[in-house]
Coordinates of C-alpha atoms and ligand atoms in Angstrom, one line a residue:
X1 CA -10.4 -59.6 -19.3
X2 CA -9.9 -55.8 -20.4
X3 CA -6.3 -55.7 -22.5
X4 CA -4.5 -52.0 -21.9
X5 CA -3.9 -51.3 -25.5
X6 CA -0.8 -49.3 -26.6
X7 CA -1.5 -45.7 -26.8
X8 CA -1.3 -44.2 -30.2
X9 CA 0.7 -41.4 -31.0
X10 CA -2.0 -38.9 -30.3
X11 CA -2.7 -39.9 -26.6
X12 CA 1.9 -40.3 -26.4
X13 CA 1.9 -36.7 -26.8
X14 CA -0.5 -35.3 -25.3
X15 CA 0.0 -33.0 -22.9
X16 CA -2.2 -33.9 -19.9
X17 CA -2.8 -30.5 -17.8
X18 CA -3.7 -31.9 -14.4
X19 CA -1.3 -32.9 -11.4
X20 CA -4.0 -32.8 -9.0
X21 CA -7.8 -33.8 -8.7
X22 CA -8.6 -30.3 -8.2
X23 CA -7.8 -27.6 -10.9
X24 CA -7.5 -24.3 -9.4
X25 CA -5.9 -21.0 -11.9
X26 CA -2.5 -20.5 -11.0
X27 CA 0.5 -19.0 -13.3
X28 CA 1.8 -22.1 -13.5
X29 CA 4.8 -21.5 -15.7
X30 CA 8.2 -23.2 -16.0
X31 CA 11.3 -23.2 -17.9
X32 CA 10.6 -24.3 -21.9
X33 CA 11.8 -26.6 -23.6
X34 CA 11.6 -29.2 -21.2
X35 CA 10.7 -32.9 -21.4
X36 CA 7.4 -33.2 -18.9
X37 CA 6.8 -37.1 -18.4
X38 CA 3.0 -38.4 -18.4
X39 CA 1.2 -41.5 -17.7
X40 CA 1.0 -42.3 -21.2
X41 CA 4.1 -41.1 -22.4
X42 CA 5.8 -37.4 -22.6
X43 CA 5.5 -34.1 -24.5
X44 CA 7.4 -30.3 -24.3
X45 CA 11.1 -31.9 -25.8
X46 CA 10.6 -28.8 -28.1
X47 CA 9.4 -25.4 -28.2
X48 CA 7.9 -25.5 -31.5
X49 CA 6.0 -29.1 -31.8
X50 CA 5.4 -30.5 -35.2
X51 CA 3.6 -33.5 -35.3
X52 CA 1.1 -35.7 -37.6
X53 CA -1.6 -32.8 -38.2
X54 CA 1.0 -30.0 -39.2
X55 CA -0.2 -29.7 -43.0
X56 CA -3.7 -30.6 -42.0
X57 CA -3.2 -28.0 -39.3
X58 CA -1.7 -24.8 -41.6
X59 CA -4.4 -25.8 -44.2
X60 CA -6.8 -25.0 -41.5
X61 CA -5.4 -21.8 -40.9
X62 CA -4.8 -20.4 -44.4
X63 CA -8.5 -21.2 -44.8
X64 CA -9.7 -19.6 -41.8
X65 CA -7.7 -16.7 -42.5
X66 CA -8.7 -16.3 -46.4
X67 CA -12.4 -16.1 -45.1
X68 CA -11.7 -14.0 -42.3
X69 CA -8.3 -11.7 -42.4
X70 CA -9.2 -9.8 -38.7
X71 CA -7.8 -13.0 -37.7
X72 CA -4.2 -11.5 -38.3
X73 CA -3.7 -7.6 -36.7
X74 CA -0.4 -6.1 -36.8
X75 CA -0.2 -2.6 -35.4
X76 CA 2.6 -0.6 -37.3
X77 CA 5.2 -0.4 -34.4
X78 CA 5.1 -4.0 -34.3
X79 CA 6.5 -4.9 -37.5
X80 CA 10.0 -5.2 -36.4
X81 CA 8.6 -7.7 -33.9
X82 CA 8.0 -10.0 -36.5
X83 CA 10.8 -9.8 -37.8
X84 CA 12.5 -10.6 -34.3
X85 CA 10.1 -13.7 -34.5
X86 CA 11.2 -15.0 -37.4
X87 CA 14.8 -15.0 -36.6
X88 CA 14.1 -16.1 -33.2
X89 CA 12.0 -19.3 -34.2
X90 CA 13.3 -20.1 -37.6
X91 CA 16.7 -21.4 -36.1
X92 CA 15.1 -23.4 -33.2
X93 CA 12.6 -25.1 -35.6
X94 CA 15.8 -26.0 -37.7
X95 CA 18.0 -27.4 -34.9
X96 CA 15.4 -29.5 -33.2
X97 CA 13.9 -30.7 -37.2
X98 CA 17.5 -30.9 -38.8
X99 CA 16.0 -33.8 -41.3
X100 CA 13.6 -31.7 -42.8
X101 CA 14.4 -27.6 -42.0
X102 CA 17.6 -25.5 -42.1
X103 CA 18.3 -22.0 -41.4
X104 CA 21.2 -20.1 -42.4
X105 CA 21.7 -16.3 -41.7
X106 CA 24.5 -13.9 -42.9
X107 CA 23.5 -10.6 -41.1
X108 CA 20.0 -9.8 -42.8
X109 CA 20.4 -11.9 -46.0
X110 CA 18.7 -15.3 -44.6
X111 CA 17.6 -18.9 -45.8
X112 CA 15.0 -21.2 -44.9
X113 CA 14.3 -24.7 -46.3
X114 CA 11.4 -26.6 -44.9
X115 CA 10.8 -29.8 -47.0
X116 CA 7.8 -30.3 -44.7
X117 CA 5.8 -27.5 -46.8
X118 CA 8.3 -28.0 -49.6
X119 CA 9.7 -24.3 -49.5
X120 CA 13.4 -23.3 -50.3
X121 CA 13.5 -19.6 -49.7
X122 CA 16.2 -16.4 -49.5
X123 CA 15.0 -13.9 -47.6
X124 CA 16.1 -10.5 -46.2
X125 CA 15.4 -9.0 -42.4
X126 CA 12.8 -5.9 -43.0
X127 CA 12.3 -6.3 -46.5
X128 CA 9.0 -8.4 -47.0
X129 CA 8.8 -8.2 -50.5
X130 CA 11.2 -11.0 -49.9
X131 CA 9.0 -13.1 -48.4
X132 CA 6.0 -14.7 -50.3
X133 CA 3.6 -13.2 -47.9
X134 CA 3.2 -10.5 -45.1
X135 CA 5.8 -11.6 -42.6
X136 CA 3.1 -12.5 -39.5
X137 CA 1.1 -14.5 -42.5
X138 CA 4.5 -15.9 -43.1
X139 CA 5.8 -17.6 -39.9
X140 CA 2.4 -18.2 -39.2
X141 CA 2.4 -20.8 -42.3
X142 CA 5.0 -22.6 -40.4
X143 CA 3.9 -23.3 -37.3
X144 CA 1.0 -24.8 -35.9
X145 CA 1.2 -22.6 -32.6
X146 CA -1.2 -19.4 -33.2
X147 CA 0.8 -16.3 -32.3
X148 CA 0.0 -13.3 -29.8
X149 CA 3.4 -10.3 -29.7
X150 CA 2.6 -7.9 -26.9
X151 CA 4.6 -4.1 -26.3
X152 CA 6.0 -3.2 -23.1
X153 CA 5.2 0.6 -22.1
X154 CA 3.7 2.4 -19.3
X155 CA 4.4 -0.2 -17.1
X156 CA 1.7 -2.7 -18.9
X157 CA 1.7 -5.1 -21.8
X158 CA -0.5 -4.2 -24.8
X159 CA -1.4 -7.0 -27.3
X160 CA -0.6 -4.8 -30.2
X161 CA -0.1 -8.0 -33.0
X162 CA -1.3 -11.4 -33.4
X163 CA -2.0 -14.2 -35.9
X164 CA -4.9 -16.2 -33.8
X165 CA -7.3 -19.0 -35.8
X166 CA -7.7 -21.5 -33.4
X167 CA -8.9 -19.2 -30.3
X168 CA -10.8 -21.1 -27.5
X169 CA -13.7 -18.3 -27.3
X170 CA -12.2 -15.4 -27.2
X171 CA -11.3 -12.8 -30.7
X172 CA -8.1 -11.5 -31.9
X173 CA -9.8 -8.7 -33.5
X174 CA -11.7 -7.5 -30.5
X175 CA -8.8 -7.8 -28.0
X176 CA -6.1 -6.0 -30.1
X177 CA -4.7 -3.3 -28.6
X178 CA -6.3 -3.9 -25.0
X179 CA -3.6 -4.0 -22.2
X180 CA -2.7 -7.6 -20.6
X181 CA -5.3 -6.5 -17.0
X182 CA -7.8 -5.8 -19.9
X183 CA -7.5 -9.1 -22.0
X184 CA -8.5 -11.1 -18.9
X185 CA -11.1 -9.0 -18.3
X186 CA -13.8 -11.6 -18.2
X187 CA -11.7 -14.2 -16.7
X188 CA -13.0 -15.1 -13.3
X189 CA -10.8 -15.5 -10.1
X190 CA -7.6 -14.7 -11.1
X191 CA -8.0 -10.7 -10.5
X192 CA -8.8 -11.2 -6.7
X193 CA -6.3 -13.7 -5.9
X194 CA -3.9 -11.5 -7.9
X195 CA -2.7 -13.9 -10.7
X196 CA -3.4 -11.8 -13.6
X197 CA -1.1 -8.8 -11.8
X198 CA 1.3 -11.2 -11.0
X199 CA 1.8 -12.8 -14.3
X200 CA 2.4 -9.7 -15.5
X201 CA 5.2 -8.4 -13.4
X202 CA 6.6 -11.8 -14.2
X203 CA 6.5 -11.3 -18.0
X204 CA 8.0 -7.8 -17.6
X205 CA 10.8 -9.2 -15.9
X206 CA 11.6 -11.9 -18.6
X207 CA 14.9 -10.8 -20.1
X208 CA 15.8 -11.3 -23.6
X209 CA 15.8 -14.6 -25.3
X210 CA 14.2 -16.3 -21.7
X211 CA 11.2 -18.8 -22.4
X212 CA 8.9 -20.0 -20.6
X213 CA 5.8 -22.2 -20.5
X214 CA 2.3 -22.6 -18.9
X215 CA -0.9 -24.8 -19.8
X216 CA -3.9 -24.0 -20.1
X217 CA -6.8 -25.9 -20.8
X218 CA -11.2 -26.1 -21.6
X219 CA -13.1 -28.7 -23.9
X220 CA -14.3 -28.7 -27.2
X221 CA -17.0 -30.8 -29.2
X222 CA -15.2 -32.7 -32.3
X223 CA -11.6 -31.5 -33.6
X224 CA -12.5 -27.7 -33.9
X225 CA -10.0 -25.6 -33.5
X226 CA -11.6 -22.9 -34.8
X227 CA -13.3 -22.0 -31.8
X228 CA -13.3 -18.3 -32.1
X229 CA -16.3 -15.9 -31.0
X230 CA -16.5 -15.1 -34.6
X231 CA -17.8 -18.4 -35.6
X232 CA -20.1 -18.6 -32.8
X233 CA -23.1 -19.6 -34.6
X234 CA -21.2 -22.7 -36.2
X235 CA -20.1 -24.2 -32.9
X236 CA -21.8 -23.0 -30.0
X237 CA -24.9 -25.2 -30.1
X238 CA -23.2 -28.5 -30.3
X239 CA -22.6 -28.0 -26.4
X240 CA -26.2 -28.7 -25.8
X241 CA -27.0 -30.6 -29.0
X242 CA -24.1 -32.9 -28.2
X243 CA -25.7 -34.1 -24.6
X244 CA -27.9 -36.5 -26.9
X245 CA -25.9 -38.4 -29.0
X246 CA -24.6 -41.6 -28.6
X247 CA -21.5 -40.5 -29.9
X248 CA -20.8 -38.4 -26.5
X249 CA -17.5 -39.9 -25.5
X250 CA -16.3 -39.5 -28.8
X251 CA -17.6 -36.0 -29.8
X252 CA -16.2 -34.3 -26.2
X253 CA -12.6 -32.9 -25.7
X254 CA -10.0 -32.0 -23.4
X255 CA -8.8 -29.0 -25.0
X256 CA -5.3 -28.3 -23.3
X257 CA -3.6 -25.2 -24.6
X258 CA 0.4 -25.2 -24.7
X259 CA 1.5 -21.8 -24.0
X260 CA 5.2 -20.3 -24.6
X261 CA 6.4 -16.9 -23.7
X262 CA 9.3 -16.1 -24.9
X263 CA 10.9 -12.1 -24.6
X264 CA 12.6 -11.7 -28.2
X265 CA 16.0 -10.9 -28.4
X266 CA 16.4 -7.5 -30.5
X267 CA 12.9 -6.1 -29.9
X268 CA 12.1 -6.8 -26.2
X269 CA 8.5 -7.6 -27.3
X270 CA 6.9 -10.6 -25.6
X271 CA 6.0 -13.6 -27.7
X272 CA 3.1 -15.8 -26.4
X273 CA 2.6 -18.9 -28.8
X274 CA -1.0 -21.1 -28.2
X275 CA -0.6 -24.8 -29.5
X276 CA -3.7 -26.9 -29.0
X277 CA -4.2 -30.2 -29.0
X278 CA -7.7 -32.4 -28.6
X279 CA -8.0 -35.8 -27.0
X280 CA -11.6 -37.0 -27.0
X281 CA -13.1 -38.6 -23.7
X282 CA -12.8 -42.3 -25.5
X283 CA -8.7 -42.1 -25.6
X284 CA -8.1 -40.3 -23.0
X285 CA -10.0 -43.3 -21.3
X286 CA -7.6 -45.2 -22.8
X287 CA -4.7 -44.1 -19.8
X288 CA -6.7 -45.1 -16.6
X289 CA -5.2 -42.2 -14.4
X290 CA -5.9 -40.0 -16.5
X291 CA -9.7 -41.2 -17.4
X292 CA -10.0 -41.2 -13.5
X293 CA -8.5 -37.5 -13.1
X294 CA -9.9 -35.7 -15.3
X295 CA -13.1 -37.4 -13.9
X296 CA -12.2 -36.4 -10.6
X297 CA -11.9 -32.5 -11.6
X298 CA -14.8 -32.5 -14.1
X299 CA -17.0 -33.2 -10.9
X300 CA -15.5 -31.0 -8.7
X301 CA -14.8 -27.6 -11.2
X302 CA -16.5 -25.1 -8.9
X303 CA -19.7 -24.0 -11.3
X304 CA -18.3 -20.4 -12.2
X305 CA -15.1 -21.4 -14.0
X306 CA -17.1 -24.3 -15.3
X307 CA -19.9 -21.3 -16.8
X308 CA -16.9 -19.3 -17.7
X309 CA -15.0 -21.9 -19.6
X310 CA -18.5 -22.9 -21.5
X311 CA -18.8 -26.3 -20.3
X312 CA -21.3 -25.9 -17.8
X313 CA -24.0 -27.8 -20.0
X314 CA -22.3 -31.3 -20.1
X315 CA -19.0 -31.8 -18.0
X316 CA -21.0 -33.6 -15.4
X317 CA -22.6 -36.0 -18.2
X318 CA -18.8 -36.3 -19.1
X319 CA -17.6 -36.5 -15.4
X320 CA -19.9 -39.5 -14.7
X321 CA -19.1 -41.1 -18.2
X322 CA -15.4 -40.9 -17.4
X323 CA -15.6 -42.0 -13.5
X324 CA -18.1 -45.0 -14.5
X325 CA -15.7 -48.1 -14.3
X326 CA -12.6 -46.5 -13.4
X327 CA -9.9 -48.4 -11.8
Ligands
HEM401 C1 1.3 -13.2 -22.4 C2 0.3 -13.2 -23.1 C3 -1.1 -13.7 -22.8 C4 -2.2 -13.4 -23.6 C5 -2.1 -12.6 -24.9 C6 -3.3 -14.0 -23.0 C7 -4.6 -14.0 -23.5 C8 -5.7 -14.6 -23.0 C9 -7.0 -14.5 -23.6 C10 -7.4 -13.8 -24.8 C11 -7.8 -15.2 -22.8 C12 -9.3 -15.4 -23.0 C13 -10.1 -14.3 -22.3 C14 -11.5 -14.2 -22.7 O1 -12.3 -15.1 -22.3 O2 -11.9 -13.2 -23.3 C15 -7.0 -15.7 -21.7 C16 -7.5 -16.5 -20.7 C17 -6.8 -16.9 -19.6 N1 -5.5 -16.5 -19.3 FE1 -4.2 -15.5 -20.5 N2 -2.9 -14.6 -21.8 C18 -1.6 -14.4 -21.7 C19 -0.8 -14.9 -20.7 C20 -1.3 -15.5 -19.5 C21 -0.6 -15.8 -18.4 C22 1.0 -15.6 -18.2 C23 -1.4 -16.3 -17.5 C24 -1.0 -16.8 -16.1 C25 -1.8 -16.7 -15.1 C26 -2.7 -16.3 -18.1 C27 -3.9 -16.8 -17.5 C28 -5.1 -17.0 -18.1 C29 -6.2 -17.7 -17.5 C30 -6.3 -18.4 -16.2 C31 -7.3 -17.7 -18.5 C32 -8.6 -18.3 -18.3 C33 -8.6 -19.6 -19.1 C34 -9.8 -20.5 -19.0 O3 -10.4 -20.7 -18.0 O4 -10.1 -21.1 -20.1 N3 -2.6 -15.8 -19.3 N4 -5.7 -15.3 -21.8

C-alpha cells in the first residue's frame, strides 16, 4: 500500500500554474495579494514572498551580478523610479514580515531594519550615497523577485530599467529599451490572437498604487535560476544530456514564474516583479492531481510553444514519466 506523505514546505507553496489540462497563453491576471488555494496547500498571501531560499537566493544574485553587471540597466530618467520602488515595497515587505522588517518614513528621511540580512539602515529619498549600494542593486538585495520598471510614452511601454538574474531565456541587456510589442517579439501566438496588444492597453490603464498578478511558467533542468541567454553555454545542453540519466525525474522542473505588476504611486512607471520557483517532477508527483495535470498538458503542448519554451527535446519523456501510474 502507497502512503500519501505530507507535502513539505516546498511543494505547500508552490504555485501550481494549471487549472485546466490544456494550457493555452492568455493574460491571465488578477487582483494581488490574494490567497489562491492548491491541491497541496496555497501560495500569493503576499506580494513579496520570502521563504526558506531567500539568503541562498540573494547570494545567487549578488554573484551573478558581480560576474556579470549588464544584468542590472537603469536608463537615466528612470532613477526616480527606483526610488518609487523602494518606498513602494519597503513598507509592504515590513507589514506582512513585522517579526523580522520595519519601515519608518518621515518625508524623505527613511528607515529600514531587516534582521533577515541583518541590516539597520537610515536612508534618504534621491540621495544614494545614503544607501550602501546603487538603489536598483539595493532593493534588489532584498527581494528574491527579479525586477523589470517600464516608462509610459507614445502610447507604448518601454523597458527602460531592470535588475534581471534569474531570466528564463531571454536577456535583460539585450531587451532594454525595446517597447513592450518588441519584448515579445519572439513569443509565439499571443500577437495574432491579440494578447500581447491587449495586455498592454491593460497595463496602461492600471492607476497608481493598483497591483496585479499573472503566472507564467516553462521547465528547467536542476535548481538554475540563472537561466539567462548569457549563460547559454552552461545550461543549454543539459536539455538533451539530461534525457539519459536515471536521475530524470529528479533533474526536470516545472519552472512557474510569479508575476506582479504594480503602477507606482509618485512616478506612474510600471513595476513587473518575476519570482520563480522550481518543483522537480519527483514532488510534484508527490500531489496526485497535479502529477496527473501537468502530465496531461505536457502531452498535449501544441509542438510550437513547446519549441519556443525550449522543452521540445524531453517533455514527452517527462509527460509519460509523470502519467505512468497516475491515479
Ligand atoms: C509588464 C511587463 C512585462 C515584461 C517586461 C515582460 C517580459 C517578457 C519577456 C522578456 C519574455 C521572454 C521573451 C523572449 O523569449 O525573448 C516574456 C514572455 C512572455 N510574456 Fe511577458 N512581460 C511582461 C508582461 C506580460 C504580460 C502582462 C503578459 C500577458 C499576456 C505577458 C505574456 C508573456 C508570454 C505569454 C510570454 C511567453 C512565455 C513562455 O511561453 O515561456 N507578459 N515576457
Amino acid at each position: 500500500m502507497t502512503e500519501r506523505l505530507e507535502p513539505t514546505g516546498r511543494v505547500r507553496r508552490y504555485p501550481f500554474p494549471f487549472p485546466a489540462d490544456q494550457y493555452r497563453y492568455s493574460a491571465n491576471v488578477a487582483p494581488a495579494p490574494g490567497e489562491n488555494p492548491t491541491a497541496a496547500g496555497e501560495w500569493g498571501g503576499r506580494v513579496i514572498d520570502i521563504d526558506d531560499d531567500y539568503l541562498v537566493e540573494l547570494a545567487e544574485r549578488e554573484r551573478i551580478l558581480r560576474a556579470d553587471p549588464t544584468r542590472k540597466q537603469v536608463a537615466p530618467h528612470m532613477r526616480p523610479a527606483i526610488w518609487d520602488i523602494i518606498t513602494t515595497l519597503l513598507p509592504i515587505m515590513a507589514a506582512d514580515y513585522p517579526e523580522v522588517m520595519a519601515f519608518q518614513q518621515d518625508g524623505p528621511r527613511c528607515s529600514w531594519r531587516n534582521d533577515l540580512t541583518g541590516l539597520e539602515l537610515d536612508f534618504t529619498v534621491g540621495d544614494e550615497s545614503t544607501l550602501p549600494s546603487d538603489p536598483l542593486a539595493f532593493i534588489g538585495g532584498q527581494i528574491q523577485d527579479d525586477i523589470a520598471v517600464l516608462d509610459e510614452r507614445e502610447g507604448s511601454l518601454w523597458l527602460d530599467a531592470g535588475l534581471v538574474t534569474f531570466a528564463a531565456d531571454w536577456s535583460m541587456g539585450f531587451d532594454v529599451g525595446m517597447r513592450f510589442a518588441e519584448i515579445h517579439g519572439p513569443v509565439p501566438r499571443i500577437h495574432e490572437a491579440g494578447i500581447a496588444s491587449r495586455a498592454e492597453r491593460f497595463l496602461m490603464r492600471l492607476q497608481p498604487g493598483e497591483k496585479y498578478r499573472r503566472t507564467n511558467w516553462t521547465m528547467t533542468i536542476d535548481r538554475r535560476l540563472d537561466t539567462s541567454t548569457e549563460t547559454y553555454p552552461e545550461w543549454g545542453r543539459d536539455r538533451r544530456l539530461v534525457l539519459d540519466d536515471p536521475a530524470f525525474a529528479d533533474r526536470v522542473h516545472l519552472r512557474t514564474e510569479v508575476q506582479h505588476l504594480i503602477r507606482l504611486p509618485e512616478t506612474g512607471a510600471i513595476l513587473f516583479l518575476v519570482r520563480t520557483y522550481l518543483l522537480s517532477l519527483s514532488e510534484i508527483a508527490s500531489v496526485p492531481e497535479w502529477r496527473r495535470r501537468f502530465g496531461e498538458v505536457l502531452r498535449e503542448l501544441p509542438e510550437d510553444m513547446a519549441e519556443y519554451k525550449g522543452i521540445n527535446r524531453y517533455r514527452l519523456r517527462a509527460a509519460e514519466w509523470l502519467l505512468a501510474d497516475a491515479v
